[in-house]
Amino acid sequence: MVLLKNRVFQVIVLTDLIQQTAIWIRNIALLFFVMDLTNNNPIYVSLLTVIEYAPIFIFSFIGGTLADRWDPKKTMIYGDFASALSIIIIIFFVTNGNWQVIFLATLISSIVSQVSQPSSSIMFKRHIPEEMIAPAIGIIQSLQSLFLIIGPIIGTLIYSWLGITASLVSIAIAFFISSIILLFLPKVKKEKENISSKFIKEMQEGIQYVKNSKNLKIIAITFVFIGLGAGIVQPLDVFIVIDRLGLEKENIQWLYMLAGIGMFIGSIVASILSNKLNMKKVIVGGLCFLSLSLIVEVLSVWFVLTATMNFITGFILAMWQTMLGMLIIKMIDEKFVGRTNGILTPLFIGGILLGSAVAGPLVTFTSLITTYIISAIIIFVGAIISTDLELKNTQKKLKNNTE
């Protein structure tokens, strides 16, 4: 397959896998560490999610604009190296008893990623033929789903056996290796920059670009509702395991694993059938099912039922993400990739941020079931909004490119 011989694709896939390993170790280690220190307090757990997503909300648009201006290869290399260096500094403080500084690990990593991630999309768009975008996204989504299976297990094992310090060390090593591998990306031919071009003007152009596209505006609004609904339940997954299923918190890794298996299979199916699936039905139907699954998940007191829902939800969600990813890449001009991502991402993250901020107090003053039902309703509203998408021309273009 020609795609697998593409050097940019090879490098981005490999570094993405390494970064996914680091991210999952970070997510699991910090979650368990905070729960151990706060006696499973939902407010502190939701605060951890807020700290994780706040920089993404604040810096993603600026980062996307900078990514359109800077050398994408150098940006990604410096970004991963900065992440590794920051973790090393944080390890020094943690070993000296200042454990609160671990939150900086997530904070710095999130800030740096807001420039490096759009740069990756730019390299992807520039060096991978258009007709290969669909299978490329499907493969990347499949590999990311694979880490939903093994990532929580790796993170749980490292933290349970070796503790927080070893977890942080492994994260630093992973980001450092990733920065080295990125050196193998091809050199970018720098186009002559318009000296009169202003940073603020480019940001305004990005906003106008989204405003002029009906589909992008609908996606933007939908992202707000999905982010808000997902943000409410994201910090509370572990409480499904503890409160509804009556299991130890470490058992969340098995639910993550089943969701990952579902996503792995779903992304493969979406990649193979991308030119046959109806984009709009997958996007709208996927959100409707996600809404329903949240209600079933919180009402279930049986591990088998909860696990089954996690698997099916993972499968549907992977198809939804793959189709939406293909749709957005097809719709965006290369010169606006960073800025468009920089607009859509903060809307989604802003929703997650707000949802996560209220999750702890909401579940404390109401109940876990009520909180999940509120989240399900919000996501269902997002599904209704997405019914206004007009994708016939995009669908037709996708089919023509894959035939």
PDB file of C-alpha atoms in Angstrom, residues 90-190:
ATOM      1  CA  ILE A  90       8.489  18.513  37.679  1.00  0.00           C
ATOM      2  CA  ILE A  91      10.057  15.190  38.762  1.00  0.00           C
ATOM      3  CA  PHE A  92      12.637  17.180  40.742  1.00  0.00           C
ATOM      4  CA  PHE A  93       9.895  18.964  42.703  1.00  0.00           C
ATOM      5  CA  VAL A  94       7.832  15.808  43.283  1.00  0.00           C
ATOM      6  CA  THR A  95      10.823  13.893  44.679  1.00  0.00           C
ATOM      7  CA  ASN A  96      11.328  16.760  47.123  1.00  0.00           C
ATOM      8  CA  GLY A  97       7.794  16.456  48.489  1.00  0.00           C
ATOM      9  CA  ASN A  98       6.051  19.163  46.458  1.00  0.00           C
ATOM     10  CA  TRP A  99       3.412  16.845  44.954  1.00  0.00           C
ATOM     11  CA  GLN A 100       1.012  19.673  43.995  1.00  0.00           C
ATOM     12  CA  VAL A 101       3.346  20.608  41.159  1.00  0.00           C
ATOM     13  CA  ILE A 102       2.295  17.463  39.236  1.00  0.00           C
ATOM     14  CA  PHE A 103      -0.622  19.457  37.865  1.00  0.00           C
ATOM     15  CA  LEU A 104       1.952  21.481  35.920  1.00  0.00           C
ATOM     16  CA  ALA A 105       2.771  18.312  33.961  1.00  0.00           C
ATOM     17  CA  THR A 106      -0.669  18.388  32.395  1.00  0.00           C
ATOM     18  CA  LEU A 107      -0.728  22.175  32.180  1.00  0.00           C
ATOM     19  CA  ILE A 108       2.528  22.554  30.231  1.00  0.00           C
ATOM     20  CA  SER A 109       1.874  19.549  27.998  1.00  0.00           C
ATOM     21  CA  SER A 110      -1.547  20.919  27.073  1.00  0.00           C
ATOM     22  CA  ILE A 111      -0.174  24.360  26.238  1.00  0.00           C
ATOM     23  CA  VAL A 112       2.618  23.005  24.026  1.00  0.00           C
ATOM     24  CA  SER A 113       0.266  20.634  22.182  1.00  0.00           C
ATOM     25  CA  GLN A 114      -1.866  23.543  20.983  1.00  0.00           C
ATOM     26  CA  VAL A 115       0.811  24.478  18.486  1.00  0.00           C
ATOM     27  CA  SER A 116       2.293  21.060  17.720  1.00  0.00           C
ATOM     28  CA  GLN A 117      -1.029  19.320  16.966  1.00  0.00           C
ATOM     29  CA  PRO A 118      -2.173  21.783  14.251  1.00  0.00           C
ATOM     30  CA  SER A 119       1.343  21.570  12.793  1.00  0.00           C
ATOM     31  CA  SER A 120       0.890  17.821  12.490  1.00  0.00           C
ATOM     32  CA  SER A 121      -2.376  18.374  10.605  1.00  0.00           C
ATOM     33  CA  ILE A 122      -0.613  20.765   8.228  1.00  0.00           C
ATOM     34  CA  MET A 123       2.110  18.185   7.442  1.00  0.00           C
ATOM     35  CA  PHE A 124      -0.582  15.565   7.013  1.00  0.00           C
ATOM     36  CA  LYS A 125      -2.587  17.704   4.600  1.00  0.00           C
ATOM     37  CA  ARG A 126       0.496  18.807   2.641  1.00  0.00           C
ATOM     38  CA  HIS A 127       2.252  15.465   2.102  1.00  0.00           C
ATOM     39  CA  ILE A 128      -0.520  12.844   1.888  1.00  0.00           C
ATOM     40  CA  PRO A 129      -2.452  12.579  -1.411  1.00  0.00           C
ATOM     41  CA  GLU A 130      -6.096  13.586  -1.130  1.00  0.00           C
ATOM     42  CA  GLU A 131      -7.382  10.188  -2.210  1.00  0.00           C
ATOM     43  CA  MET A 132      -5.496   8.585   0.690  1.00  0.00           C
ATOM     44  CA  ILE A 133      -6.859  10.874   3.402  1.00  0.00           C
ATOM     45  CA  ALA A 134      -9.811   8.614   4.246  1.00  0.00           C
ATOM     46  CA  PRO A 135      -7.793   5.413   4.826  1.00  0.00           C
ATOM     47  CA  ALA A 136      -5.018   7.416   6.534  1.00  0.00           C
ATOM     48  CA  ILE A 137      -7.418   8.860   9.097  1.00  0.00           C
ATOM     49  CA  GLY A 138      -8.965   5.437   9.582  1.00  0.00           C
ATOM     50  CA  ILE A 139      -5.557   3.868  10.287  1.00  0.00           C
ATOM     51  CA  ILE A 140      -4.539   6.604  12.718  1.00  0.00           C
ATOM     52  CA  GLN A 141      -7.894   6.361  14.474  1.00  0.00           C
ATOM     53  CA  SER A 142      -7.470   2.581  14.701  1.00  0.00           C
ATOM     54  CA  LEU A 143      -4.039   2.904  16.286  1.00  0.00           C
ATOM     55  CA  GLN A 144      -5.286   5.509  18.750  1.00  0.00           C
ATOM     56  CA  SER A 145      -8.128   3.173  19.629  1.00  0.00           C
ATOM     57  CA  LEU A 146      -5.564   0.450  20.207  1.00  0.00           C
ATOM     58  CA  PHE A 147      -4.125   2.579  22.978  1.00  0.00           C
ATOM     59  CA  LEU A 148      -7.543   2.862  24.537  1.00  0.00           C
ATOM     60  CA  ILE A 149      -7.126  -0.881  25.021  1.00  0.00           C
ATOM     61  CA  ILE A 150      -3.562  -1.066  26.262  1.00  0.00           C
ATOM     62  CA  GLY A 151      -3.008   2.504  27.515  1.00  0.00           C
ATOM     63  CA  PRO A 152      -5.039   2.203  30.736  1.00  0.00           C
ATOM     64  CA  ILE A 153      -3.415  -1.154  31.486  1.00  0.00           C
ATOM     65  CA  ILE A 154       0.086   0.282  31.007  1.00  0.00           C
ATOM     66  CA  GLY A 155      -0.751   3.337  33.098  1.00  0.00           C
ATOM     67  CA  THR A 156      -2.315   1.267  35.880  1.00  0.00           C
ATOM     68  CA  LEU A 157       0.608  -1.163  36.020  1.00  0.00           C
ATOM     69  CA  ILE A 158       3.275   1.544  36.109  1.00  0.00           C
ATOM     70  CA  TYR A 159       1.507   3.566  38.790  1.00  0.00           C
ATOM     71  CA  SER A 160       0.434   0.564  40.900  1.00  0.00           C
ATOM     72  CA  TRP A 161       3.854  -1.113  40.817  1.00  0.00           C
ATOM     73  CA  LEU A 162       6.281   1.801  40.645  1.00  0.00           C
ATOM     74  CA  GLY A 163       4.420   4.929  41.775  1.00  0.00           C
ATOM     75  CA  ILE A 164       4.026   8.492  40.546  1.00  0.00           C
ATOM     76  CA  THR A 165       7.735   9.238  40.041  1.00  0.00           C
ATOM     77  CA  ALA A 166       8.279   6.304  37.665  1.00  0.00           C
ATOM     78  CA  SER A 167       5.128   7.310  35.790  1.00  0.00           C
ATOM     79  CA  LEU A 168       6.476  10.828  35.266  1.00  0.00           C
ATOM     80  CA  VAL A 169       9.887   9.492  34.172  1.00  0.00           C
ATOM     81  CA  SER A 170       8.290   7.264  31.540  1.00  0.00           C
ATOM     82  CA  ILE A 171       6.274  10.232  30.225  1.00  0.00           C
ATOM     83  CA  ALA A 172       9.426  12.349  29.862  1.00  0.00           C
ATOM     84  CA  ILE A 173      11.242   9.535  28.018  1.00  0.00           C
ATOM     85  CA  ALA A 174       8.311   9.057  25.640  1.00  0.00           C
ATOM     86  CA  PHE A 175       8.165  12.751  24.654  1.00  0.00           C
ATOM     87  CA  PHE A 176      11.953  12.868  24.207  1.00  0.00           C
ATOM     88  CA  ILE A 177      11.919   9.829  21.878  1.00  0.00           C
ATOM     89  CA  SER A 178       9.045  11.366  19.927  1.00  0.00           C
ATOM     90  CA  SER A 179      11.006  14.591  19.373  1.00  0.00           C
ATOM     91  CA  ILE A 180      13.958  12.570  18.001  1.00  0.00           C
ATOM     92  CA  ILE A 181      11.767  10.607  15.569  1.00  0.00           C
ATOM     93  CA  LEU A 182      10.213  13.839  14.257  1.00  0.00           C
ATOM     94  CA  LEU A 183      13.664  14.784  12.910  1.00  0.00           C
ATOM     95  CA  PHE A 184      12.991  12.300  10.083  1.00  0.00           C
ATOM     96  CA  LEU A 185      10.149  14.407   8.684  1.00  0.00           C
ATOM     97  CA  PRO A 186      10.989  15.999   5.314  1.00  0.00           C
ATOM     98  CA  LYS A 187      12.239  19.555   5.282  1.00  0.00           C
ATOM     99  CA  VAL A 188       9.566  22.133   4.659  1.00  0.00           C
ATOM    100  CA  LYS A 189      10.085  24.526   1.784  1.00  0.00           C
ATOM    101  CA  LYS A 190       9.403  27.876   3.379  1.00  0.00           C
TER     102      LYS A 190
END
